[in-house]
Short mmCIF file of C-alpha atoms and ligand atoms in Angstrom, two decimals:
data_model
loop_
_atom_site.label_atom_id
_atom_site.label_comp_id
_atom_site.label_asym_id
_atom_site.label_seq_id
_atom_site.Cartn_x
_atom_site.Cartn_y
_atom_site.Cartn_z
CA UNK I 1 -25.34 -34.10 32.33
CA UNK I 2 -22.13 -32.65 33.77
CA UNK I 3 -23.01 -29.66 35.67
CA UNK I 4 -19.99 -27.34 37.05
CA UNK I 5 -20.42 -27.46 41.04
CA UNK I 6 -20.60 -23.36 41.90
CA UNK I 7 -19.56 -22.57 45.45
CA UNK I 8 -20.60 -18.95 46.47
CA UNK I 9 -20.04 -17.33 49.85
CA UNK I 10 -22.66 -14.47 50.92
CA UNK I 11 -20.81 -12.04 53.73
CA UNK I 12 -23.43 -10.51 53.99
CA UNK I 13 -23.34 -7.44 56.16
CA UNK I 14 -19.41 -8.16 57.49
CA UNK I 15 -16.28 -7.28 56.40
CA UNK I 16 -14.79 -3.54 56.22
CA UNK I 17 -12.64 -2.82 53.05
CA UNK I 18 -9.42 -3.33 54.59
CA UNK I 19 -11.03 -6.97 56.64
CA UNK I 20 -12.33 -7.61 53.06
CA UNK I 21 -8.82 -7.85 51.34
CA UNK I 22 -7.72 -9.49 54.38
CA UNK I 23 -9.88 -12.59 53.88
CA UNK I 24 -9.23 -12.52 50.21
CA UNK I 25 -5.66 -12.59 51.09
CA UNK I 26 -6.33 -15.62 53.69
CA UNK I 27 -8.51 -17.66 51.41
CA UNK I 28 -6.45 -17.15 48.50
CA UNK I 29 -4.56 -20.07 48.21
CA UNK I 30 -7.30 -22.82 50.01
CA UNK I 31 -9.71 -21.57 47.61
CA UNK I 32 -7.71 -22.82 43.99
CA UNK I 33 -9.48 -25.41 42.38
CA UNK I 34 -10.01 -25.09 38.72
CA UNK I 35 -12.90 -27.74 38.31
CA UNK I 36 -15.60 -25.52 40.47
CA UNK I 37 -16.55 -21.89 40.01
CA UNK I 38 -15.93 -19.70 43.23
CA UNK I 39 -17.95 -16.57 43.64
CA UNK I 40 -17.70 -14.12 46.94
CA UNK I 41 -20.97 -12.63 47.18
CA UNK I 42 -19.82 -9.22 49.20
CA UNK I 43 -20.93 -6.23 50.51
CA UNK I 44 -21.39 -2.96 47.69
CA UNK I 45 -18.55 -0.49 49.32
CA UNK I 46 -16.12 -4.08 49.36
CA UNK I 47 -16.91 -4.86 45.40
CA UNK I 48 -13.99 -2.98 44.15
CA UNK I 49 -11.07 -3.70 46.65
CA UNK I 50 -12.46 -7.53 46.30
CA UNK I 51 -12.53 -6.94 42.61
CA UNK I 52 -8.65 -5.81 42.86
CA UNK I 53 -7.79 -8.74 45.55
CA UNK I 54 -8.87 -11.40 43.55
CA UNK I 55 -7.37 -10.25 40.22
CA UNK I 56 -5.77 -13.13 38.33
CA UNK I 57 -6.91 -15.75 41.07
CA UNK I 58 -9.78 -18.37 40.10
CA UNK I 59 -12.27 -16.14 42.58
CA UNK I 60 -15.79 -14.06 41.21
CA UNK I 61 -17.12 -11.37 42.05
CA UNK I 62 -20.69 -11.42 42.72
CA UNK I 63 -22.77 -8.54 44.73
CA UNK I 64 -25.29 -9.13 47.45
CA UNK I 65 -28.10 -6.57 45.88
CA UNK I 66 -29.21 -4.13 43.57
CA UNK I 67 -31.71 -2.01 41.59
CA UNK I 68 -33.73 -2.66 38.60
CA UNK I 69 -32.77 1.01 37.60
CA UNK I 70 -29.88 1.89 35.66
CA UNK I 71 -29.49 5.41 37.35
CA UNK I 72 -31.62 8.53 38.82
CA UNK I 73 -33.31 9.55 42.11
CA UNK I 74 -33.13 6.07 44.20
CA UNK I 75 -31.20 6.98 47.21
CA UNK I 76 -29.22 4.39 48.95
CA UNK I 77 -29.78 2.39 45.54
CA UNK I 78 -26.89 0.60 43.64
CA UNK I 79 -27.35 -0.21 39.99
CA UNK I 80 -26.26 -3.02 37.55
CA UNK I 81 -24.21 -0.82 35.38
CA UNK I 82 -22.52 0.26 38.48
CA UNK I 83 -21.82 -3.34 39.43
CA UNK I 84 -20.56 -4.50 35.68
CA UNK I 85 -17.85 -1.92 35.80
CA UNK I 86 -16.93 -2.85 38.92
CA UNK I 87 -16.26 -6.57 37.87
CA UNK I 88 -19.26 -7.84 39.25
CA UNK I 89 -20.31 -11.58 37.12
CA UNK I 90 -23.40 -12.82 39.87
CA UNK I 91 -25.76 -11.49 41.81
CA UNK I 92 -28.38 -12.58 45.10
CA UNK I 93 -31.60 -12.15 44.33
CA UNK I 94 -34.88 -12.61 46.67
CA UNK I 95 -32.34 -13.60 49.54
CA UNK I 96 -34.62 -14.63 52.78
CA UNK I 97 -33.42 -11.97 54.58
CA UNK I 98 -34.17 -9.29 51.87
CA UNK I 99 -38.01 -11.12 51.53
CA UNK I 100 -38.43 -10.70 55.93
CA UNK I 101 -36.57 -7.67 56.51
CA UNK I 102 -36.46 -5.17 53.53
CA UNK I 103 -40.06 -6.67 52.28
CA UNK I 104 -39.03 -6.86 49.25
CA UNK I 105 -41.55 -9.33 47.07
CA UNK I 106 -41.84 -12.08 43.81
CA UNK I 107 -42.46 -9.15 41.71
CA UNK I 108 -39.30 -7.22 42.52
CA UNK I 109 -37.52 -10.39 42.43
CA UNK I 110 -38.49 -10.63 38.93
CA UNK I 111 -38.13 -7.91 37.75
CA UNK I 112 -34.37 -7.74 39.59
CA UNK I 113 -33.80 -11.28 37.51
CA UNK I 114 -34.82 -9.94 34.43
CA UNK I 115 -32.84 -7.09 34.53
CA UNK I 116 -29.47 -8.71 35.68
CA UNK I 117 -29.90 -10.79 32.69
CA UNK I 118 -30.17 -7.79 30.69
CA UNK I 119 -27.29 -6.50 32.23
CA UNK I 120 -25.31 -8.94 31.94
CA UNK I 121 -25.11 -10.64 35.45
CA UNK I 122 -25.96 -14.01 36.31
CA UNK I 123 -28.70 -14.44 39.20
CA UNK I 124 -28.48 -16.60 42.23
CA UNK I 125 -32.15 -16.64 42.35
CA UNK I 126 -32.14 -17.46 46.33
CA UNK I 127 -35.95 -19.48 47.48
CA UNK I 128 -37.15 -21.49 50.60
CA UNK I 129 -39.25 -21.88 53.23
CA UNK I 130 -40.33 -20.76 56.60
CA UNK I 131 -39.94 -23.34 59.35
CA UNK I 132 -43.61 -22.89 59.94
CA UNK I 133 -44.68 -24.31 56.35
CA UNK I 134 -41.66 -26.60 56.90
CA UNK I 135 -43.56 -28.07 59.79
CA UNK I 136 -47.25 -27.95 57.79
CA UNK I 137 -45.97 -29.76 55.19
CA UNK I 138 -47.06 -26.99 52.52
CA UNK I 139 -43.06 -26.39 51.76
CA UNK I 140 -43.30 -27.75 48.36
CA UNK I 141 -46.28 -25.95 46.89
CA UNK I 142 -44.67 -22.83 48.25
CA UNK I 143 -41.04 -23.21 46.58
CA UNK I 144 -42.91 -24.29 43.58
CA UNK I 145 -44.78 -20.47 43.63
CA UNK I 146 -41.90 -18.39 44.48
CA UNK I 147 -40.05 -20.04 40.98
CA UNK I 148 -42.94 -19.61 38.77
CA UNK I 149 -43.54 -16.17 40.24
CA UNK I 150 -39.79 -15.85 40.08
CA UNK I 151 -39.12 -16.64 36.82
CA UNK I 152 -42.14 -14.86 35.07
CA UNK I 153 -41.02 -13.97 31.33
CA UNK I 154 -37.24 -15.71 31.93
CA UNK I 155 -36.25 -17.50 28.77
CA UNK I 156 -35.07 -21.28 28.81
CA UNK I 157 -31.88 -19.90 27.67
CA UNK I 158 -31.82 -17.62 30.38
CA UNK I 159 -32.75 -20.08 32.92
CA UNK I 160 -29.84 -22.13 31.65
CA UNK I 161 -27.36 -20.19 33.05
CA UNK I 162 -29.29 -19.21 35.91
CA UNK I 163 -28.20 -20.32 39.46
CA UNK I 164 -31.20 -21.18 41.81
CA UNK I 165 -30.53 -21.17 45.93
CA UNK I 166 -32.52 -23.56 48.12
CA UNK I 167 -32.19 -21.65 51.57
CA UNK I 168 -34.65 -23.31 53.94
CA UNK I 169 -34.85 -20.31 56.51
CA UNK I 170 -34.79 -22.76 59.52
CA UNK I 171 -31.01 -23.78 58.32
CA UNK I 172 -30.02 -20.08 58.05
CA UNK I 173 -27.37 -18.80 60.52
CA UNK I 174 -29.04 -21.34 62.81
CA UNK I 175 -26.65 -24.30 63.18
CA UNK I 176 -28.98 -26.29 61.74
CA UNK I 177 -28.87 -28.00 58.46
CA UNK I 178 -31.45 -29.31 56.45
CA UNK I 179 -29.98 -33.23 56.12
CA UNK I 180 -28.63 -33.63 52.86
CA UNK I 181 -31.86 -36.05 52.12
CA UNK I 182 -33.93 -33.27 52.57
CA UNK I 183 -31.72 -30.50 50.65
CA UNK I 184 -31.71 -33.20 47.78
CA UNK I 185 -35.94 -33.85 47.93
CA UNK I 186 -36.20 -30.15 47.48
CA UNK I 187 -33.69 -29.24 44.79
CA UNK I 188 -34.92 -32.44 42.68
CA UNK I 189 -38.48 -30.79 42.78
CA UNK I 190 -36.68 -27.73 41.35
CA UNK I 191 -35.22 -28.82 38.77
CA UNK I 192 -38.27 -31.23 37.95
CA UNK I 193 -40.64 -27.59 38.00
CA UNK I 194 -37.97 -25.91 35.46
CA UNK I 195 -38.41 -29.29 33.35
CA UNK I 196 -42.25 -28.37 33.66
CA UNK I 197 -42.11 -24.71 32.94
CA UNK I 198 -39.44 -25.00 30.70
CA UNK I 199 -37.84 -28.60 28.98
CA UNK I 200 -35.50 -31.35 30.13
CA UNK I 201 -32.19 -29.80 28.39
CA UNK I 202 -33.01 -26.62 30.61
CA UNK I 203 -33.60 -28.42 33.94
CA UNK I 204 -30.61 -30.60 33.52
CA UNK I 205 -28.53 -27.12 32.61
CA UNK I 206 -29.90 -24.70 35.73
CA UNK I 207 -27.23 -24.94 38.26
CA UNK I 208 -28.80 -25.41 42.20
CA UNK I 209 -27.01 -24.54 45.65
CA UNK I 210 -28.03 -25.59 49.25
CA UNK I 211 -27.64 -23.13 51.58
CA UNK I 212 -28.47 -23.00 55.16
CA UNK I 213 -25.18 -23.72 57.63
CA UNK I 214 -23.50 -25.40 55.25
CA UNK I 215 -19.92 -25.79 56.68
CA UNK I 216 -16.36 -27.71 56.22
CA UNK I 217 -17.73 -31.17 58.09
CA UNK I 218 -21.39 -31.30 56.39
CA UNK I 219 -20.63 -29.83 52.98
CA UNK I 220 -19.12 -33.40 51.39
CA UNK I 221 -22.41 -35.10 51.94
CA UNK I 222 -24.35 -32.24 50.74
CA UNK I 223 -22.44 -32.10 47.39
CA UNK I 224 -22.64 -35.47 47.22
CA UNK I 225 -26.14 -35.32 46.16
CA UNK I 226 -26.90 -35.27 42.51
CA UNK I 227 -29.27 -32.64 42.33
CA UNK I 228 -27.13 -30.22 44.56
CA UNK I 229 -24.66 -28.31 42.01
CA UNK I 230 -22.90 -26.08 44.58
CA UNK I 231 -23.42 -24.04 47.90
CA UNK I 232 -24.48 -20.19 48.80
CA UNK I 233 -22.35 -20.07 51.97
CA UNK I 234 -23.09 -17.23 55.26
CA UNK I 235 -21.00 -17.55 58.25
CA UNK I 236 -18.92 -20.00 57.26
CA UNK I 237 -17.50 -18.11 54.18
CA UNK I 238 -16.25 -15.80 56.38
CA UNK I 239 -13.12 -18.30 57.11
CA UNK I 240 -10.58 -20.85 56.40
CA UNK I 241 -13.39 -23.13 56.07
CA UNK I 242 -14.79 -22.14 53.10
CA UNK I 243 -11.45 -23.70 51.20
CA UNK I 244 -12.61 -26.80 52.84
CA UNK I 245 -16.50 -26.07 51.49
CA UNK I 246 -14.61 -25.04 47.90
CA UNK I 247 -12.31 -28.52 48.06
CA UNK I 248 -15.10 -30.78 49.61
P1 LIG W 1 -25.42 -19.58 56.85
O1 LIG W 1 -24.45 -20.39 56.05
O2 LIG W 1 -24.75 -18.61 57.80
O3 LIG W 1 -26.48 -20.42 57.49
O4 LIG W 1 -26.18 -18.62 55.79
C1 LIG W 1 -26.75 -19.18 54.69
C2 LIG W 1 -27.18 -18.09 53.79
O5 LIG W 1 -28.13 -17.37 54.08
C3 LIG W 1 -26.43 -17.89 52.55
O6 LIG W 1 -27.09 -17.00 51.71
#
């Protein structure tokens, strides 16, 4: 089955406003290609000039974070109706780096997935594992949890539109990729524990990036793979590249 290949970039904590419409002004024209869905994944105070710079260009808009509330006392908080008026189609959810450093857990991240469907927003439902259960071989059996835990009361025609991240946190912002051999063992096990949970026509429908330094000279190889739909792209978003990732 034909899946559409879904490039997204994370910035995550870069880019002022004013750098933010700069880049979207920069990537504009390496980013066009009709046949794959481009998503910046950006920062909350750059959702709206973004939203504005990439009006009538092939480019979504897709925010970094948010709260399972619509509104009320949750300081520092942004919430999915807040993101829907802004333009906001995707959202990162149960990113590595909200898991280590914000603590947040599987049950937020569910309840986070269940609301963006809700709202409206489709989920880049972000999993992977430490280098340390890399090297103890328990990496499978771990991935495995996080999507059951993950995707506790999600609907097979929820999870058909869902997007699901591989980010092996050893690849992440480290120079070092996972070999496209071992980014395509993991995300066939995905979509193999979808066809489990859920049904065939449901794994062969759920979208699934790499993502770990993914870059211009690797990404080819990477996409080559045929359980790899797409990318979630850090630091090299961030420049020309990424119409290389986008074109690869
Ligand atoms: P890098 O591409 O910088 O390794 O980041 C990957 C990532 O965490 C995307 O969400």
């Amino acid at each position: 089955m034909a899946r559409r290949r879904i490039i997204a970039g994370n910035w995550k904590m870069n880019k002022t406003p004013s750098e933010a419409v700069a880049l979207c002004n920069e990537l504009k024209d390496l980013v066009k290609n009709d046949a794959v869905d481009v998503v910046y994944c950006v920062p909350a105070i750059d959702i709206v000039p973004v939203a504005e710079a990439v009006k009538g260009t092939n480019v979504h808009v897709g925010a970094e974070n948010f709260y399972i509330e619509d509104k009320g006392a949750f300081t520092g908080e942004i919430s999915a109706p807040m993101l829907k008026e802004a333009g906001v189609e995707y959202v990162i959810i149960g990113h590595s780096e909200r898991r280590d450093i914000f603590g947040e857990n599987d049950i937020l991240i569910n309840q986070k997935v269940k609301k963006a469907f809700a709202s409206g927003l489709t989920p880049i439902m972000c999993c992977g594992e430490s280098l340390a259960l890399r090297k103890a071989g328990t990496y499978k059996e771990w991935i495995a949890r996080q999507i059951k835990w993950d995707l506790t009361d999600i609907t097979a025609d929820q999870v058909k539109t869902l997007v699901i991240a591989y980010e092996p946190i050893w690849a992440i912002g480290t120079g070092e990729t996972a070999t496209a051999d071992q980014a395509e063992e993991v995300c066939k096990m995905i979509r193999e524990i979808i066809a489990d949970l859920y049904d065939q026509a449901t794994a062969d429908a759920v979208r699934i990036q790499y993502g770990g330094s993914m870059n211009a000279a690797n990404a080819a190889e990477l996409l080559s793979k045929p359980n790899i739909d797409g990318g979630l792209i850090g630091g090299a978003s961030l420049k020309a590249d990424f119409g290389q990732i986008v074109n690869a």
